Amino acid sequence: MMNKSPADPASLDSLLDGVIRPLVRGWHVYHVPSADGMVKLDAMENPYALPTALRAELAGRLAAAELNRYPVPSYTRLKQEIRTRMGVPEGYDVLLGNGSDELISMLSAACAVPGRKVLAPEPSFVMYQIPAQMAGLGYVGVPLRADLTLDVPAMLAAMEEHRPVITYLSYPNNPTGTLFAADDVLRIAEAAASYGLVVVDEAYQPFAGATLMSALPQFNNLVLMRTVSKLGLAGIRLGYMSAAPALLREFDKVRPPYNVNVLTETAALFMLEHLDVLEAQAAALREERTRLMAQLAALEGVHAFPSAANFVLIRVPDADKVFGALLARKVLVKNAGKMHALLQNCLRITVSTEQENAAFLAALKAALDEL
Ligand SMILES: *Cc1c(COP(=O)(O)O)cnc(C)c1O
């Protein structure tokens, strides 16, 4: 009897179908377009480099890090620094993640039971949906209003119907830039108080001038999540969340013990000592945002939605054409029109340096003239 070779290419497909979950088989790999030689305005990165002297000092710290040792999984010092510098309420701890992406996966892992659901307004951050589904949770999206503000009655009705184990609110919201009213967010937290968590994702807090951190002690079910990514440290991958201590203890059980590596830990501790540098950069970006908004408002055919984040969502007459024309001029933005029906003909542009914003505006004007 002739058996097929274990390396037979023809049987690989049936092996994949047999072992990989159908859900995953149906997905695409998260695609990040190449930005070589581009003005990169697609990913809400901080465009400013660290001062040279600071980089040299950081290099010394990193050189001294003990790469041969596992991190100490309690991360006591880094957590203490975050608590004191980030205004975490007295008696509240933080949990660290390899970016907030990992924190979201941990929340899903801790709460997933077949039949349970997570809920979020739409359009919002895609990572509320993907890790939830990966963990076997259902996903319910509640459309924003046409002006991209929160539809509170629709949210409350959907929560009543689905009793979501987690409700995610991006504060401010990605990809719209909208800062939902604090009262509305807290009303939603109150509505879910007896059955579900409400996760307030403050990834854009450095640009928002608003936070709900101090509301933590008023709600057993409130989880507050932040990241250093948009503040200027996207490369080190560090997020943190706070909540009632009893809740955090449960989430800690599903955290991979060494999830934050020693280089990230060392760099984060160093940058927290120099938080003023990053905060000054964020302040400069807030000013650039104001300037960019004013310039966009003066352009015919462009509608800019209000933004409390380091990006601006605009609507143009034909987003695909404008996106392509910007690309031809070496300016990479996000074509948000493909994300959701409410975002037809929308582009999302990261606020950058004065020079890069000017390059974008010039390219945009040229693109609009071409239409
Ligand atoms: C960018 C972003 C994050 C950041 O995730 P990290 O994994 O920490 O980089 C989280 N939430 C929202 C809404 C974001 O837009």
PDB file of N, CA and C and ligand atoms in Angstrom, residues 44 99-101 125 128 170 174 201 203-204 227 229-230 237-238, ligand 1:
ATOM      1  N   MET A  44      -1.352  57.282  13.276  1.00  0.00           N
ATOM      2  CA  MET A  44      -1.391  58.056  14.513  1.00  0.00           C
ATOM      3  C   MET A  44      -0.101  57.974  15.319  1.00  0.00           C
ATOM      4  N   GLY A  99       1.202  46.343  24.615  1.00  0.00           N
ATOM      5  CA  GLY A  99       0.255  47.184  23.880  1.00  0.00           C
ATOM      6  C   GLY A  99      -1.141  46.965  24.432  1.00  0.00           C
ATOM      7  N   SER A 100      -2.052  47.927  24.197  1.00  0.00           N
ATOM      8  CA  SER A 100      -3.424  47.663  24.676  1.00  0.00           C
ATOM      9  C   SER A 100      -4.072  46.548  23.882  1.00  0.00           C
ATOM     10  N   ASP A 101      -3.542  46.249  22.700  1.00  0.00           N
ATOM     11  CA  ASP A 101      -4.055  45.095  21.968  1.00  0.00           C
ATOM     12  C   ASP A 101      -4.042  43.839  22.845  1.00  0.00           C
ATOM     13  N   PHE A 125     -12.678  51.067  17.018  1.00  0.00           N
ATOM     14  CA  PHE A 125     -11.402  50.350  16.886  1.00  0.00           C
ATOM     15  C   PHE A 125     -11.659  48.884  16.529  1.00  0.00           C
ATOM     16  N   TYR A 128     -11.612  45.728  19.016  1.00  0.00           N
ATOM     17  CA  TYR A 128     -12.654  45.328  19.972  1.00  0.00           C
ATOM     18  C   TYR A 128     -13.356  44.062  19.476  1.00  0.00           C
ATOM     19  N   SER A 170     -14.203  53.915  22.992  1.00  0.00           N
ATOM     20  CA  SER A 170     -12.933  54.570  22.713  1.00  0.00           C
ATOM     21  C   SER A 170     -13.149  56.066  22.976  1.00  0.00           C
ATOM     22  N   ASN A 174     -11.619  56.225  17.869  1.00  0.00           N
ATOM     23  CA  ASN A 174     -10.902  55.964  16.623  1.00  0.00           C
ATOM     24  C   ASN A 174     -11.857  55.142  15.753  1.00  0.00           C
ATOM     25  N   ASP A 201     -11.440  53.234  26.661  1.00  0.00           N
ATOM     26  CA  ASP A 201     -10.123  53.140  26.029  1.00  0.00           C
ATOM     27  C   ASP A 201      -9.610  54.549  25.747  1.00  0.00           C
ATOM     28  N   ALA A 203      -6.702  55.693  24.605  1.00  0.00           N
ATOM     29  CA  ALA A 203      -5.457  55.678  23.823  1.00  0.00           C
ATOM     30  C   ALA A 203      -5.042  57.093  23.414  1.00  0.00           C
ATOM     31  N   TYR A 204      -6.012  57.978  23.216  1.00  0.00           N
ATOM     32  CA  TYR A 204      -5.719  59.329  22.718  1.00  0.00           C
ATOM     33  C   TYR A 204      -5.780  60.390  23.813  1.00  0.00           C
ATOM     34  N   THR A 227      -2.521  53.515  26.630  1.00  0.00           N
ATOM     35  CA  THR A 227      -1.340  52.993  25.963  1.00  0.00           C
ATOM     36  C   THR A 227      -0.335  54.125  25.841  1.00  0.00           C
ATOM     37  N   SER A 229       1.423  54.234  23.128  1.00  0.00           N
ATOM     38  CA  SER A 229       1.680  54.229  21.676  1.00  0.00           C
ATOM     39  C   SER A 229       1.504  55.606  21.047  1.00  0.00           C
ATOM     40  N   LYS A 230       0.394  56.274  21.325  1.00  0.00           N
ATOM     41  CA  LYS A 230       0.106  57.527  20.637  1.00  0.00           C
ATOM     42  C   LYS A 230       0.883  58.691  21.251  1.00  0.00           C
ATOM     43  N   ARG A 237       5.618  49.010  22.558  1.00  0.00           N
ATOM     44  CA  ARG A 237       4.464  48.162  22.844  1.00  0.00           C
ATOM     45  C   ARG A 237       4.189  48.080  24.348  1.00  0.00           C
ATOM     46  N   LEU A 238       3.508  49.066  24.874  1.00  0.00           N
ATOM     47  CA  LEU A 238       3.126  49.033  26.289  1.00  0.00           C
ATOM     48  C   LEU A 238       1.760  49.679  26.482  1.00  0.00           C
TER      49      LEU A 238
HETATM   50  C1  LIG B   1      -4.049  52.977  18.548  1.00  0.00           C
HETATM   51  C2  LIG B   1      -5.092  52.514  19.496  1.00  0.00           C
HETATM   52  C3  LIG B   1      -4.770  51.685  20.551  1.00  0.00           C
HETATM   53  C4  LIG B   1      -3.325  51.313  20.754  1.00  0.00           C
HETATM   54  O1  LIG B   1      -3.064  50.007  20.853  1.00  0.00           O
HETATM   55  P1  LIG B   1      -1.594  49.553  21.223  1.00  0.00           P
HETATM   56  O2  LIG B   1      -1.702  48.081  21.072  1.00  0.00           O
HETATM   57  O3  LIG B   1      -1.341  49.969  22.635  1.00  0.00           O
HETATM   58  O4  LIG B   1      -0.653  50.210  20.267  1.00  0.00           O
HETATM   59  C5  LIG B   1      -5.748  51.299  21.431  1.00  0.00           C
HETATM   60  N1  LIG B   1      -7.024  51.727  21.268  1.00  0.00           N
HETATM   61  C6  LIG B   1      -7.368  52.533  20.262  1.00  0.00           C
HETATM   62  C7  LIG B   1      -8.762  53.011  20.123  1.00  0.00           C
HETATM   63  C8  LIG B   1      -6.421  52.938  19.334  1.00  0.00           C
HETATM   64  O5  LIG B   1      -6.769  53.717  18.314  1.00  0.00           O
END
